[in-house]
mmCIF file of C-alpha atoms in Angstrom:
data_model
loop_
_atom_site.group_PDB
_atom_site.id
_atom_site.type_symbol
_atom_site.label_atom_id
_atom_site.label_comp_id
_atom_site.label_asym_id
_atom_site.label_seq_id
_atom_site.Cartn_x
_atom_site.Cartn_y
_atom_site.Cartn_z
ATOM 1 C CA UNK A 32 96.911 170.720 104.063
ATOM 2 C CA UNK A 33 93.197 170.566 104.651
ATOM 3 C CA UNK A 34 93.294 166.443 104.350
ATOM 4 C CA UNK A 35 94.395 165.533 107.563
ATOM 5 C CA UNK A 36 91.300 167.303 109.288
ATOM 6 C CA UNK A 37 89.129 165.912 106.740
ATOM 7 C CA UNK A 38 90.420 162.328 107.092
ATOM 8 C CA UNK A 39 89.996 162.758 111.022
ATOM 9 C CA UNK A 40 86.186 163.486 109.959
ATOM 10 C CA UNK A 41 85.829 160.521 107.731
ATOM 11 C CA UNK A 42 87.277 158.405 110.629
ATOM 12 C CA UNK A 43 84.989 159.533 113.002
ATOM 13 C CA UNK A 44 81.752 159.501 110.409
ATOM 14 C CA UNK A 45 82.338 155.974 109.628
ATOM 15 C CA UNK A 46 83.333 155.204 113.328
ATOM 16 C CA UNK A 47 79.910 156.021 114.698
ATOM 17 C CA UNK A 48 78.096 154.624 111.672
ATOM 18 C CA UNK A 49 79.865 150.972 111.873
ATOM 19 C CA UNK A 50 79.360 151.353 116.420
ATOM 20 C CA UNK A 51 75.471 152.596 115.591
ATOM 21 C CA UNK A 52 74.558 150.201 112.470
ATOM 22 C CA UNK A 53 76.989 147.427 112.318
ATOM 23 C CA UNK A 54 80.221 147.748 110.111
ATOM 24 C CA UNK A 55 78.379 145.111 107.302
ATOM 25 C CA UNK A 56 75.047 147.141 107.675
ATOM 26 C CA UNK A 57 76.915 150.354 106.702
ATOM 27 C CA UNK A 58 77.858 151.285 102.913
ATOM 28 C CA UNK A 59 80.935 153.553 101.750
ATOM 29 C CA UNK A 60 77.832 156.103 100.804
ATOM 30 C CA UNK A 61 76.775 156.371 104.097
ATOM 31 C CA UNK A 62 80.449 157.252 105.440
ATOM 32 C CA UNK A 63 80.855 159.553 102.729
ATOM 33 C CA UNK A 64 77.366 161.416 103.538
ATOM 34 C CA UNK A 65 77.998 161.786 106.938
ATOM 35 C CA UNK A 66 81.290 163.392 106.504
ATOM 36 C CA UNK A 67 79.869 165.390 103.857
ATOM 37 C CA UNK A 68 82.573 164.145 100.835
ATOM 38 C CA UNK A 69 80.919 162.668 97.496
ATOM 39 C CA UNK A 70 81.302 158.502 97.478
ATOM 40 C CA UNK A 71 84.066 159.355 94.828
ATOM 41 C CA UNK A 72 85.723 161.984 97.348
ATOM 42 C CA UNK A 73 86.017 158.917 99.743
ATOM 43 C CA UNK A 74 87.345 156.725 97.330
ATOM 44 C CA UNK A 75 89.995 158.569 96.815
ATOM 45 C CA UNK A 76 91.414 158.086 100.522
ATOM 46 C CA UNK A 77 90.292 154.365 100.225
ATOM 47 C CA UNK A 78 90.367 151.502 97.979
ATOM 48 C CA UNK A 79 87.473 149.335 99.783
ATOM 49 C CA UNK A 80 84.690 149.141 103.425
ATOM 50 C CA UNK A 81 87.382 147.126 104.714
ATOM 51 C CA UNK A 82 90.685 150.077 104.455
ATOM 52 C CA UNK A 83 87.776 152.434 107.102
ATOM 53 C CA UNK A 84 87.529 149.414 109.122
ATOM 54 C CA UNK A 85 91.531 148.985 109.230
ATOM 55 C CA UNK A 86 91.914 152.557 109.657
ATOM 56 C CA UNK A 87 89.753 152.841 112.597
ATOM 57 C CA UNK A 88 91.224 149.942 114.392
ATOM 58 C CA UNK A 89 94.876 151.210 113.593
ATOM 59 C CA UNK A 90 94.114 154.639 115.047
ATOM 60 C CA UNK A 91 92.356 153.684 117.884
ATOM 61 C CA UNK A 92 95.093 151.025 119.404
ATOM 62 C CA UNK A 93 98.377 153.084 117.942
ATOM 63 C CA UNK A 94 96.733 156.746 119.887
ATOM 64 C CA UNK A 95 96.138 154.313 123.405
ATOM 65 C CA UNK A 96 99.211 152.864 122.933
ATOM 66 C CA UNK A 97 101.034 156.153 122.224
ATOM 67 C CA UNK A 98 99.366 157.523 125.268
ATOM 68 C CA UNK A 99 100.681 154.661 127.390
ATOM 69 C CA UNK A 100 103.942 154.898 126.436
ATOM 70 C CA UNK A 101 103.911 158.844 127.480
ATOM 71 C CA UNK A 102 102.431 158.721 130.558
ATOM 72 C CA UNK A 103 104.411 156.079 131.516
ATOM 73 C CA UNK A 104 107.523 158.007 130.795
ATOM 74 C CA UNK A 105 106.354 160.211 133.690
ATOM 75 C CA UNK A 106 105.665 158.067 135.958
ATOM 76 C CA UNK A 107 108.416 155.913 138.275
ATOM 77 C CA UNK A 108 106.294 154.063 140.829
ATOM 78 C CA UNK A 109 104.456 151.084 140.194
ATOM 79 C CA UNK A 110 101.040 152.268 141.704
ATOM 80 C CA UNK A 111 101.122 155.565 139.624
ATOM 81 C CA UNK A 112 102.010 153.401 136.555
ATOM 82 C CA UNK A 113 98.794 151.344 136.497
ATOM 83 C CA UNK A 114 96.848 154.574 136.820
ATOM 84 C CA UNK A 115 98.533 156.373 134.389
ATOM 85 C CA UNK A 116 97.284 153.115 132.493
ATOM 86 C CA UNK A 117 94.068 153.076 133.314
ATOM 87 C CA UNK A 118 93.706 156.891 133.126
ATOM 88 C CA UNK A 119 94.936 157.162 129.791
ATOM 89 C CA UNK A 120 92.736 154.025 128.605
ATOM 90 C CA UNK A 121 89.581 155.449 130.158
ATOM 91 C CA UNK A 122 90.508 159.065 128.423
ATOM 92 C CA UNK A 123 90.349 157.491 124.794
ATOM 93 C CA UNK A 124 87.354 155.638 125.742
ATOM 94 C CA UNK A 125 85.594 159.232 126.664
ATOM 95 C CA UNK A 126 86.663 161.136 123.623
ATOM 96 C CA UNK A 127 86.441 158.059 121.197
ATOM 97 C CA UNK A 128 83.298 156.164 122.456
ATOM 98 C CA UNK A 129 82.464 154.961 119.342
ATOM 99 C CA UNK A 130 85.798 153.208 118.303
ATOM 100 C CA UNK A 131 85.823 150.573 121.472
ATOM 101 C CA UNK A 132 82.828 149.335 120.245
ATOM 102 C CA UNK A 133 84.147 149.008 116.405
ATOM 103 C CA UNK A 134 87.101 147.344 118.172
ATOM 104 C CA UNK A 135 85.608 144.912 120.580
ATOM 105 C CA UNK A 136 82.805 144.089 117.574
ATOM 106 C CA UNK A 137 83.882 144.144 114.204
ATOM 107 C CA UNK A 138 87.888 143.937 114.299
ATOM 108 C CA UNK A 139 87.281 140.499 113.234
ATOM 109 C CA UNK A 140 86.108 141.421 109.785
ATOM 110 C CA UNK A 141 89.459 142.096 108.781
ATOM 111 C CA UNK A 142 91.708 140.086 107.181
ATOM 112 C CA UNK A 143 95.647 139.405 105.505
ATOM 113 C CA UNK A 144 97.873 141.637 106.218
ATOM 114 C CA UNK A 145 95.587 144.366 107.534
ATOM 115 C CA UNK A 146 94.269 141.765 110.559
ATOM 116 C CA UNK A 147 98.501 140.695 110.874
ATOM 117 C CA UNK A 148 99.006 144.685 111.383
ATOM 118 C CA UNK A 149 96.746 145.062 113.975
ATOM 119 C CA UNK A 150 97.295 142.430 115.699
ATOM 120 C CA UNK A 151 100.995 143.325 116.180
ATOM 121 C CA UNK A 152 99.189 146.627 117.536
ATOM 122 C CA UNK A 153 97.663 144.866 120.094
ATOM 123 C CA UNK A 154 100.335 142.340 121.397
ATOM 124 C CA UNK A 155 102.389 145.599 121.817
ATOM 125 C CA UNK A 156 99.552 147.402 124.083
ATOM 126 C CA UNK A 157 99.538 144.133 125.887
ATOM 127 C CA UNK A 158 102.961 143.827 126.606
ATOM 128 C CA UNK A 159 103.208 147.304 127.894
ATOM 129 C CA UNK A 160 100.333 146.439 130.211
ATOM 130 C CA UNK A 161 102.198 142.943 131.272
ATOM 131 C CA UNK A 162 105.013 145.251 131.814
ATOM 132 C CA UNK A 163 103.212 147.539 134.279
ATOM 133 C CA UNK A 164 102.463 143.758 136.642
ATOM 134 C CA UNK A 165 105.765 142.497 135.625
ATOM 135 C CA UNK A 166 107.809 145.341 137.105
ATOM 136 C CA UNK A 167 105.717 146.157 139.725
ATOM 137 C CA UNK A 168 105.710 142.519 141.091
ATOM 138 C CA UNK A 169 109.611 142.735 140.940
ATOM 139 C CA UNK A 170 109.987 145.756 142.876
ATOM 140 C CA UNK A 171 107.561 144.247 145.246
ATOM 141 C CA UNK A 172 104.807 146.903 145.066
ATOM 142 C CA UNK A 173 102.465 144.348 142.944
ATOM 143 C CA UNK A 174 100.841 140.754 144.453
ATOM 144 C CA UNK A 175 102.503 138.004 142.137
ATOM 145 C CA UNK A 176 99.729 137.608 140.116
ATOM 146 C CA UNK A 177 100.367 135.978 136.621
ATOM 147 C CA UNK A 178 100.745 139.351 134.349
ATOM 148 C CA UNK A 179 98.416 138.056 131.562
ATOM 149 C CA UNK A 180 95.831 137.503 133.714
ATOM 150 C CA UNK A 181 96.106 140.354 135.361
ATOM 151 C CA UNK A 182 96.476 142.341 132.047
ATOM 152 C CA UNK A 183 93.220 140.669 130.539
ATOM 153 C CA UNK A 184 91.209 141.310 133.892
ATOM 154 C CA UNK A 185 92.461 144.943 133.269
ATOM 155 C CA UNK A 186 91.671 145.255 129.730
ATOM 156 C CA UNK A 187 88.185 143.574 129.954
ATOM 157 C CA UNK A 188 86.997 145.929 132.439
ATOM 158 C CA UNK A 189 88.611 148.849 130.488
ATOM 159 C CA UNK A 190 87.219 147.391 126.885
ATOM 160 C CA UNK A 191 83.697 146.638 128.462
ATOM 161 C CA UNK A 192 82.944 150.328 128.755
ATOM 162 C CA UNK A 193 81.123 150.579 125.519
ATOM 163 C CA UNK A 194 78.230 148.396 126.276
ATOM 164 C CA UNK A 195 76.885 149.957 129.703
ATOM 165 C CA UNK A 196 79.039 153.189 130.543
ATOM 166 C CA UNK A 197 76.937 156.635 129.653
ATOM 167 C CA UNK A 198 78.793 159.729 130.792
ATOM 168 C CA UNK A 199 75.534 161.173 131.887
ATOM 169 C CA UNK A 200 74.997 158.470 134.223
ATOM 170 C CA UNK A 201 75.325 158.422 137.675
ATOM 171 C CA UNK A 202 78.579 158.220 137.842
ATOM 172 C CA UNK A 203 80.949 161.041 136.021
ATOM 173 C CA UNK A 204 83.909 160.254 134.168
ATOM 174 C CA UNK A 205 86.518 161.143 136.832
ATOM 175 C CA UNK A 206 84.366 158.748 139.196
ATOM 176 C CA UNK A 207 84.946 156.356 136.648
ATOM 177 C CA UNK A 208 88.110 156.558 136.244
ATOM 178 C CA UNK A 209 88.842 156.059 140.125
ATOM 179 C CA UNK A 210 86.698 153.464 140.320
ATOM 180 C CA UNK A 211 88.534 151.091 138.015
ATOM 181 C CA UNK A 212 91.931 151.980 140.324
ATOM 182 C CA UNK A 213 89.930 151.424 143.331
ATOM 183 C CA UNK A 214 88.951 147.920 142.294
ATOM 184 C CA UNK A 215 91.915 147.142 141.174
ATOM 185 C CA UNK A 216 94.515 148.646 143.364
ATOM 186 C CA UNK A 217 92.656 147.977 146.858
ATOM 187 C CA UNK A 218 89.890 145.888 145.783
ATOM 188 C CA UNK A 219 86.282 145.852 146.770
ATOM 189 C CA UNK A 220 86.756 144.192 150.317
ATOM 190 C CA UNK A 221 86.482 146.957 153.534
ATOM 191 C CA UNK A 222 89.419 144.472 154.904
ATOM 192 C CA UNK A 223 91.483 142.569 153.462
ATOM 193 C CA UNK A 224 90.702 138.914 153.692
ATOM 194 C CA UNK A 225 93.447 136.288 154.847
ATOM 195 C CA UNK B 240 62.483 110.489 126.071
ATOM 196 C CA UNK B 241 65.538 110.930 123.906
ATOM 197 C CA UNK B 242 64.664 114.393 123.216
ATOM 198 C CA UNK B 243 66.392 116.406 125.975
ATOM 199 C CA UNK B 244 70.218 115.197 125.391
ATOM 200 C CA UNK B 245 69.621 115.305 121.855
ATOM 201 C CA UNK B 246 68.526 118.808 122.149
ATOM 202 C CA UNK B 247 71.560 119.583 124.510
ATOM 203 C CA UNK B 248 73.736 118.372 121.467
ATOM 204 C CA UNK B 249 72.313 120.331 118.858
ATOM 205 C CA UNK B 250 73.209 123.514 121.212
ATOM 206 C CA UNK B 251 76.201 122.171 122.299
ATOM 207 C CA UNK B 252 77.355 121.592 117.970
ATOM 208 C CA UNK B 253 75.576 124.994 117.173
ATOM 209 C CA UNK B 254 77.529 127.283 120.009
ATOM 210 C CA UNK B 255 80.911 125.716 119.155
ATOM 211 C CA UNK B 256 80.441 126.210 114.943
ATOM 212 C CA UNK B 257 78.919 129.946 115.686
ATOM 213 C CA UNK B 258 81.825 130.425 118.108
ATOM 214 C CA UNK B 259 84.319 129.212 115.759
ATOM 215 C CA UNK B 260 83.023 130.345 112.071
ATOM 216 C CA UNK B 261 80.450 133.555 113.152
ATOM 217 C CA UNK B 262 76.847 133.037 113.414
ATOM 218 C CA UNK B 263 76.446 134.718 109.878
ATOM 219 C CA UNK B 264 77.960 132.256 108.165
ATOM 220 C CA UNK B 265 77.393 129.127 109.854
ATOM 221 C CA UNK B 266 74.427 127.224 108.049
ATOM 222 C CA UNK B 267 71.629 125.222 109.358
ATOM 223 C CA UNK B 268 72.777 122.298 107.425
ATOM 224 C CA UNK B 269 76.191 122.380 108.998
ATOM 225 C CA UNK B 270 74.780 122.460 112.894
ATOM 226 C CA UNK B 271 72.682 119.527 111.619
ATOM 227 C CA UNK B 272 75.677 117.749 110.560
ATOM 228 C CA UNK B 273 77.551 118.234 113.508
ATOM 229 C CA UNK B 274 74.460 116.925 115.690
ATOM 230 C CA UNK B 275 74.301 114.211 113.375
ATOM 231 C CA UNK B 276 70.402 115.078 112.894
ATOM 232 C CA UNK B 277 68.903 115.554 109.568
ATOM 233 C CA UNK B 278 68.522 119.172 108.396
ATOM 234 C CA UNK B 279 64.784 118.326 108.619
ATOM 235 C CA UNK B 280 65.108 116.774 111.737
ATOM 236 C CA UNK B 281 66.688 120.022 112.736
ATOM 237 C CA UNK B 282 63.555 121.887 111.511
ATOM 238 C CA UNK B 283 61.528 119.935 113.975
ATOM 239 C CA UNK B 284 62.806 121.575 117.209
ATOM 240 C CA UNK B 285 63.191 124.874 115.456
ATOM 241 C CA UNK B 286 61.701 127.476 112.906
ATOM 242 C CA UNK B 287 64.523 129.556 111.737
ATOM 243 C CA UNK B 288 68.412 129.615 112.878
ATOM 244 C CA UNK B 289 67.936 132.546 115.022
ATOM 245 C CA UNK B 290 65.978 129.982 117.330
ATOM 246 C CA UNK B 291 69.468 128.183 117.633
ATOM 247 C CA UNK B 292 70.988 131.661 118.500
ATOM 248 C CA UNK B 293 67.993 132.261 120.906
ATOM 249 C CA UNK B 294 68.139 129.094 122.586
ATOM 250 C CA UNK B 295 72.281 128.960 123.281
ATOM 251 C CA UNK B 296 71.436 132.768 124.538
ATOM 252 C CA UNK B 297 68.557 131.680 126.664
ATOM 253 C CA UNK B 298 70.162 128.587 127.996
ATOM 254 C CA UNK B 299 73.542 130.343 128.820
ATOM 255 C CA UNK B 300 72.189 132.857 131.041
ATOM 256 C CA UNK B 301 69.575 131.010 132.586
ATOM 257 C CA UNK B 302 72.149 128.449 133.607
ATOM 258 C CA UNK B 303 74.793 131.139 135.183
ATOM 259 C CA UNK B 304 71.557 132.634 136.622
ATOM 260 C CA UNK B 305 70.464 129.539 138.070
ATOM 261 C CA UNK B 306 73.384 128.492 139.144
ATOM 262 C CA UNK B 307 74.339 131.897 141.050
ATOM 263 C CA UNK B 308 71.025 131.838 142.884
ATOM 264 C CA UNK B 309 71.730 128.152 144.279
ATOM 265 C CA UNK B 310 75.236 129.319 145.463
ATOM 266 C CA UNK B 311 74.236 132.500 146.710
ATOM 267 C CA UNK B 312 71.513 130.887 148.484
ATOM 268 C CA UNK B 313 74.193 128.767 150.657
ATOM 269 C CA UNK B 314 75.792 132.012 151.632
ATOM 270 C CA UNK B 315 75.410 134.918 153.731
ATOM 271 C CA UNK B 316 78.845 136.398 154.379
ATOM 272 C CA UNK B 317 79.423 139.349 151.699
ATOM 273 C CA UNK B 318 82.692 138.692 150.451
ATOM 274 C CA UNK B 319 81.942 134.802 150.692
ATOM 275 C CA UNK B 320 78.766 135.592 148.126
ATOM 276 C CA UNK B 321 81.172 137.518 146.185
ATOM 277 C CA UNK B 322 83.230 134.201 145.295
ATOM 278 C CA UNK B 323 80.436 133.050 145.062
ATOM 279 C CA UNK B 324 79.174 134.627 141.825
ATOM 280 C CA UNK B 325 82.696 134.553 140.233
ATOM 281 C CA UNK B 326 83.211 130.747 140.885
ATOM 282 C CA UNK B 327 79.364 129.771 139.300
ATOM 283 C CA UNK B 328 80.570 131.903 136.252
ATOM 284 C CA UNK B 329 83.407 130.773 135.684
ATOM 285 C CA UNK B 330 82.472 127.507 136.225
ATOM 286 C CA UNK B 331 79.728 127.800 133.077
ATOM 287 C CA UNK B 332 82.734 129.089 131.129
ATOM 288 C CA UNK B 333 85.054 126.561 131.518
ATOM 289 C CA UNK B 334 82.208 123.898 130.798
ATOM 290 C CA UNK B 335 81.442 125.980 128.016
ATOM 291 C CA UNK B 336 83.372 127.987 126.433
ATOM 292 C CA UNK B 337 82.055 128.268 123.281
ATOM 293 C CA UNK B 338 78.777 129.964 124.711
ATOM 294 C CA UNK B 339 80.724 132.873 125.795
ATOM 295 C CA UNK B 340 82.114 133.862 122.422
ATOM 296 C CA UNK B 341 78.365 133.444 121.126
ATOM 297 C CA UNK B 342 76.689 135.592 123.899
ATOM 298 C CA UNK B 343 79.709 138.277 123.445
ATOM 299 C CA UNK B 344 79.386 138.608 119.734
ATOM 300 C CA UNK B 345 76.375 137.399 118.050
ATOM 301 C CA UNK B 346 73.524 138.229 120.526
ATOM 302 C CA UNK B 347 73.544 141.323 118.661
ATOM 303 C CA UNK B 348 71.550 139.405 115.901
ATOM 304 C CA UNK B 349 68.085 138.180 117.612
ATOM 305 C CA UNK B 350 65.087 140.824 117.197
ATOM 306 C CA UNK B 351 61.462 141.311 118.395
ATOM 307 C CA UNK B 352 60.432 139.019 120.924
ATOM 308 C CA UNK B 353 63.583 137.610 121.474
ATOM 309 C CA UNK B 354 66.222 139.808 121.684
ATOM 310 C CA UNK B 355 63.643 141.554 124.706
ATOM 311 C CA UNK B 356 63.517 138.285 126.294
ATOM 312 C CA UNK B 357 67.178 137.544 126.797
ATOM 313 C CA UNK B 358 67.408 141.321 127.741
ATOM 314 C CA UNK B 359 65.108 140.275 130.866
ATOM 315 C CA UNK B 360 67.244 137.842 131.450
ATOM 316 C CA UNK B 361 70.526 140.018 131.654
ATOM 317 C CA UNK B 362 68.751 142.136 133.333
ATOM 318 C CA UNK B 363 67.915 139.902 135.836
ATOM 319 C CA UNK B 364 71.624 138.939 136.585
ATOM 320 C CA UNK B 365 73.087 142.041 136.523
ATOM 321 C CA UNK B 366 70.085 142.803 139.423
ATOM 322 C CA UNK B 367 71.648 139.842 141.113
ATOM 323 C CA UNK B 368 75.381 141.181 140.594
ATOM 324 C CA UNK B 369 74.152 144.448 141.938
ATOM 325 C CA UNK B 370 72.490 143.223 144.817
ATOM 326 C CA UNK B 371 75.030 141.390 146.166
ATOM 327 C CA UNK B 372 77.552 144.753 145.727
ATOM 328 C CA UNK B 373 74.646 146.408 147.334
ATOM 329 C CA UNK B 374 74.412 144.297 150.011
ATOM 330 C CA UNK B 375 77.898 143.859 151.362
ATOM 331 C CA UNK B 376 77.756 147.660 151.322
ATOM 332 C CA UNK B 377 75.139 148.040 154.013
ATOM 333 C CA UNK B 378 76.707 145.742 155.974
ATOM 334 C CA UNK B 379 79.831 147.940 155.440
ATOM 335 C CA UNK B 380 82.249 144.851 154.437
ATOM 336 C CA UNK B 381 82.452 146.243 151.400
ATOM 337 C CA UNK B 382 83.568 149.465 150.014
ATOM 338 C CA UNK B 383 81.023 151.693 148.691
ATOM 339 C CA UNK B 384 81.237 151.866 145.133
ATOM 340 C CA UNK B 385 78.630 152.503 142.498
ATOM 341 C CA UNK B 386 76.953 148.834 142.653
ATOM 342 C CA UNK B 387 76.248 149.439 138.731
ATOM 343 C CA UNK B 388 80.275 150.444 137.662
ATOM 344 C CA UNK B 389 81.252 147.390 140.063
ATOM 345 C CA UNK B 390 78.903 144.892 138.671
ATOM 346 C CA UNK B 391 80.065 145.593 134.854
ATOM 347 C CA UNK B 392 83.382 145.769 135.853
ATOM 348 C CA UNK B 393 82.968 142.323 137.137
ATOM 349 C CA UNK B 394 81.047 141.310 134.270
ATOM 350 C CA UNK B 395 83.724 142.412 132.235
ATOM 351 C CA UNK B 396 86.325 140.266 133.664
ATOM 352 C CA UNK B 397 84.317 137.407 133.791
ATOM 353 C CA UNK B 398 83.119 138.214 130.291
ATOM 354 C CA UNK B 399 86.588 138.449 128.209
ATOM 355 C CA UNK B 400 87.746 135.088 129.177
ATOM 356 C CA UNK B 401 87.179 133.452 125.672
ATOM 357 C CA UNK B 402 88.970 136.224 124.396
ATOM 358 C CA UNK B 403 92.469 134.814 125.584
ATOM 359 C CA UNK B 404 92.082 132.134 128.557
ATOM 360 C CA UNK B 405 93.475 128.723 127.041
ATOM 361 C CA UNK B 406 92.732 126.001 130.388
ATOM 362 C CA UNK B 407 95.950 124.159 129.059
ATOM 363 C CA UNK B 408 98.467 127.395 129.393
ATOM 364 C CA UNK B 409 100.002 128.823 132.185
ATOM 365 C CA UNK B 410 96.993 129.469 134.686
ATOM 366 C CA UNK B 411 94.730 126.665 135.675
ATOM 367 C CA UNK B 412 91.133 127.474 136.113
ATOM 368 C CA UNK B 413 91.460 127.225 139.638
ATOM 369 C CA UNK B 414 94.101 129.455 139.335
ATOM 370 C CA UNK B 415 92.252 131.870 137.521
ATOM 371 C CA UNK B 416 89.111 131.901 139.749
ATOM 372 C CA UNK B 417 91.610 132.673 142.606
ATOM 373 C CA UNK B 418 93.129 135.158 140.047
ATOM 374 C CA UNK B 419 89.677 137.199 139.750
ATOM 375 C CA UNK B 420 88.751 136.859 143.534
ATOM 376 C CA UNK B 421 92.241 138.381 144.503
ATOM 377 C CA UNK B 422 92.322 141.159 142.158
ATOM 378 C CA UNK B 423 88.308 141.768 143.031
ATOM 379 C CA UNK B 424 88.341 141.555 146.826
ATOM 380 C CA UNK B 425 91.682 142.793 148.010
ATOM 381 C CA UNK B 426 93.261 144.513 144.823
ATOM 382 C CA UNK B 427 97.156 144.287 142.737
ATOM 383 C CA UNK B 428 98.602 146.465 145.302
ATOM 384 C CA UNK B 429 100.510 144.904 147.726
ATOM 385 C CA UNK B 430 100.001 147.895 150.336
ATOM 386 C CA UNK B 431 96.516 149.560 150.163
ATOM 387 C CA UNK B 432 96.937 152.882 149.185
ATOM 388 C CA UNK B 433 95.931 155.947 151.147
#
C-alpha cells in the first residue's frame, strides 16, 4: 500500500543525488539517507547502484512517452501535434529536472539487458516523434525535412534543458515552452528567406 | 619543429579513445600507444591525463570560437551571420567528431584552474551566439526572442550531433547544415502560424 509512494521517494532521492554528485560519486547509503529508509530498507527494493540507475531511466522515458502518446490522441492537426510534443516534453522536464540530466549523463553506465530495455524505450519515443514530421509532411502541413533530423534537432533542444534552463530565470516556463514552438514552427527569421 | 603535428596527434588519438571507451577508463598508456609516443614521451607535453582532457576541451572551443569570429567577421546581414555560426560548427564537428562526444560528456571531470578556464571560454561563445540573436533583433530581421533560450537552443542542436548523425546515412552534411538553417530561420511549418 504505502510502497508505491515510498518507491516514488527513493526515485526521486537518488535522482537528484546521481544529477547533483555524479551517479559513480553517489553510494546506495546516500539514496537510502535521503529518502529516509535504512541501506537494508533500500535493498530490499533493489539488488545493486545500477537497478536506481535503470529505474530512473525507465521512468523517466516510459512517463514522456506515455504523455506523448495521450496528448497526441487529442490532437488531429499536424501543428497542434508537435506542440502537444513539445509541451508535454518541456512539462516532464519542469517537474522532473533532475532526471534529464541522469538521462543525458549517466544512461551509459548501464548495461545487458537493462541498457537493451531502455534503449527499446527510446527508439519508441523517437519513432513517435518521426511520426509527428512523417505525417505532417504527408498531409502537407510540414517542410520535407528528413524526420530523423528533424526529430534529433527537436530532442536536442528539448534534452539540453538541464544544463542552462533555471525556472527562475528570465524567462518562465510557459515562455519556454513557446519559445521552442516558435523556433521551430516559424523559425527565428522576421521573413522568411527564399 | 616536429612538435606541433605531433601534438595535434596525441589530441587527435586521445579525443577519439575518450570518445569511444569514457575518459575514466581510458589510460595514459593507451593514448600513448595510439600516438605511437612513449608513455614517457607522453609525460613530456603533459603532467597528468586531465591535461589531455584540458587540452581537447581548450582546443575544441577555441577552434569553433575562432573560426565563428573569422566568418562572422565576413558578414553583416543577420540571418546571413546566422548560417554563419551553424556552418563553422558544424564544420568542426564533422572534422571532428570525436571532440564533441568528449566536450558533451567528460568536461564534467577537469577542476580548479581548468575547469574555470574552459568555462571562460564557453562563456565567451555563447556571448558570441547571443550577440548575433541580439543583433538581428535590433535590426528587427529577426524575431525577438530571449537571445539566451535561442542561443542554447541552438547550441543544443548543434551539440547532439554525435549523439546520432552518421555522415555515411541518409543526410549528407551539407544536407544537414541546410537541415539546421531551415528549421532555425524559417521553421517545420509549411504556413507560419498566426
Amino acid at each position: 500500500m504505502a510502497r508505491e509512494p515510498r518507491w516514488d521517494r527513493v526515485l526521486t532521492s537518488a535522482a537528484r543525488l546521481f544529477a547533483e554528485d555524479g551517479f559513480a560519486a553517489t553510494s546506495v547509503r546516500a539514496v537510502a539517507e535521503r529518502a529516509r529508509l535504512t541501506k537494508a530498507g533500500l535493498y530490499y527494493h533493489i539488488k545493486e547502484k545500477e537497478d536506481l540507475l535503470f529505474r530512473i531511466c525507465e521512468h523517466s522515458i516510459q512517463s514522456i512517452l506515455d504523455g506523448a502518446r495521450a496528448a497526441l490522441a487529442a490532437e488531429s492537426d499536424p501543428a497542434a501535434r508537435l506542440k502537444a510534443l513539445i509541451r508535454n516534453h518541456c512539462g516532464f522536464f519542469f517537474r522532473h529536472p533532475h532526471n534529464l540530466t541522469v538521462l543525458n549523463r549517466d544512461m551509459g553506465a548501464l548495461t545487458g539487458a537493462q541498457r537493451e530495455e531502455i534503449r527499446a524505450l527510446e527508439m519508441a519515443y523517437l519513432d513517435l516523434v518521426r511520426g509527428v514530421f512523417r505525417d505532417g509532411q504527408k498531409r502537407g502541413r510540414l517542410k520535407k525535412l528528413d524526420p530523423t533530423a528533424a526529430a534529433f534537432a527537436l530532442l536536442g533542444v528539448l534534452n539540453s534543458f538541464d544544463r542552462w534552463y533555471d525556472p527562475a530565470g528570465a524567462v518562465t516556463p510557459d515562455a519556454l515552452v513557446e519559445h521552442v514552438e516558435t523556433i521551430f514552427l516559424d523559425g527565428v527569421a522576421e521573413e522568411r528567406r527564399k
